[in-house]
Every structure is written in C-alpha cells, then in structure tokens.
Amino acid sequence: MEKITVETIIKVQFLNPDLQTGRTEFYFGSLAAIFEVFTEDEVGCKLNTLWAAKIDHQHPKVTPKCIVSKQFLYRKKQKTAK
C-alpha cells in the first residue's frame, strides 16, 4: 500500500509583493481559480493564455508580472477507520 499521494497545485509567484498582504507566492487548485482572486491585469495575461501555454512542472509561464508554475503536493495517506 502506498503511503504517499501526489497531486498537482498551481503556484503563482509575483515579481512585486501584494500591496495588501506583502506576499509574493499564492497557491491554487486550478488555473481558473487564479482569476477568482486576481484580475487579468494583475496576472499579466488571460486564462486562455495560461491554458495555451501547457504549463507543466518543467515549463512555467512567465508573464511581465508573475511566474505561473505547477508544483507537486505530497500527502501522507490517511488511515481509514475499521
């Protein structure tokens, strides 16, 4: 039985810190979720551009304002109740 599961998450790293939080890194479950938090102007491209970029673990999308990449998320499997 495998003890680790591997999922993919989307990391958005802005070149300049967020004015409200001071953060530069944000994590999302999908490309579309990025645009629920940030505007196209803040990201530097449209959702269709990110889909067309075919982002994977080795090929991030660099925009004038941020870097969008896929990252691995490792989780330990939960024990199930018997």
C-alpha atoms as one frame of an Amber mdcrd trajectory, in Angstrom:
protein
   0.000   0.000   0.000   1.344   3.402  -0.946   1.770   5.820   1.938   2.101
   8.976  -0.157  -0.251  10.552  -2.689   0.964  13.118  -5.198  -1.211  15.918
  -6.529  -0.536  18.976  -8.642  -1.079  22.544  -7.467  -0.595  25.850  -9.254
   1.903  28.325  -7.807   1.744  31.999  -8.773   4.830  33.969  -7.797   4.527
  37.696  -8.314   7.595  39.781  -9.034   6.329  42.502  -6.670   4.678  41.843
  -3.286   0.898  42.068  -2.938   0.071  45.542  -1.594  -2.415  44.242   0.974
  -0.564  41.225   2.346   3.066  41.708   1.317   3.065  38.148  -0.067   4.579
  37.147  -3.394   3.503  33.478  -3.559  -0.032  32.135  -3.871  -1.226  28.557
  -4.436  -4.309  27.364  -6.339  -6.040  24.140  -7.262  -6.615  25.188 -10.886
  -5.658  27.847 -13.411  -9.209  29.214 -13.392  -9.071  29.727  -9.617  -6.273
  32.267 -10.080  -8.726  34.621 -11.759 -11.209  34.358  -8.883  -8.598  36.112
  -6.726  -6.613  38.220  -9.218  -7.548  40.139 -12.349  -6.053  39.584 -15.792
  -4.195  42.866 -15.371  -2.669  41.723 -12.062  -1.555  38.382 -13.548  -0.380
  39.869 -16.832  -2.328  37.522 -19.123  -5.710  35.888 -19.687  -6.856  32.428
 -18.646  -6.798  31.252 -22.275  -3.128  32.231 -22.467  -2.313  30.037 -19.457
  -4.234  27.094 -20.916  -2.456  27.521 -24.262   0.938  27.619 -22.511   0.518
  23.957 -21.454   2.238  24.648 -18.148   3.880  21.638 -16.535   6.452  21.002
 -13.799   9.371  21.840 -16.076   7.808  24.644 -18.156   6.324  27.563 -16.205
   4.578  30.501 -17.862   6.398  33.781 -17.294   4.367  36.967 -17.656   5.560
  40.541 -17.130   4.062  40.403 -13.603   4.406  36.833 -12.337   5.521  33.260
 -12.889   2.836  30.571 -13.034   4.080  27.029 -12.447   2.821  23.596 -11.498
   4.200  22.084  -8.324   3.876  18.685  -6.686   1.953  18.374  -3.438   2.838
  15.283  -1.426   0.380  13.955   1.139   0.513  11.113   3.538  -2.489   8.842
   3.093  -4.980   8.945   5.951  -5.713   5.803   7.894  -9.264   4.652   7.349
 -11.498   3.644  10.241 -12.129  -0.083  10.577
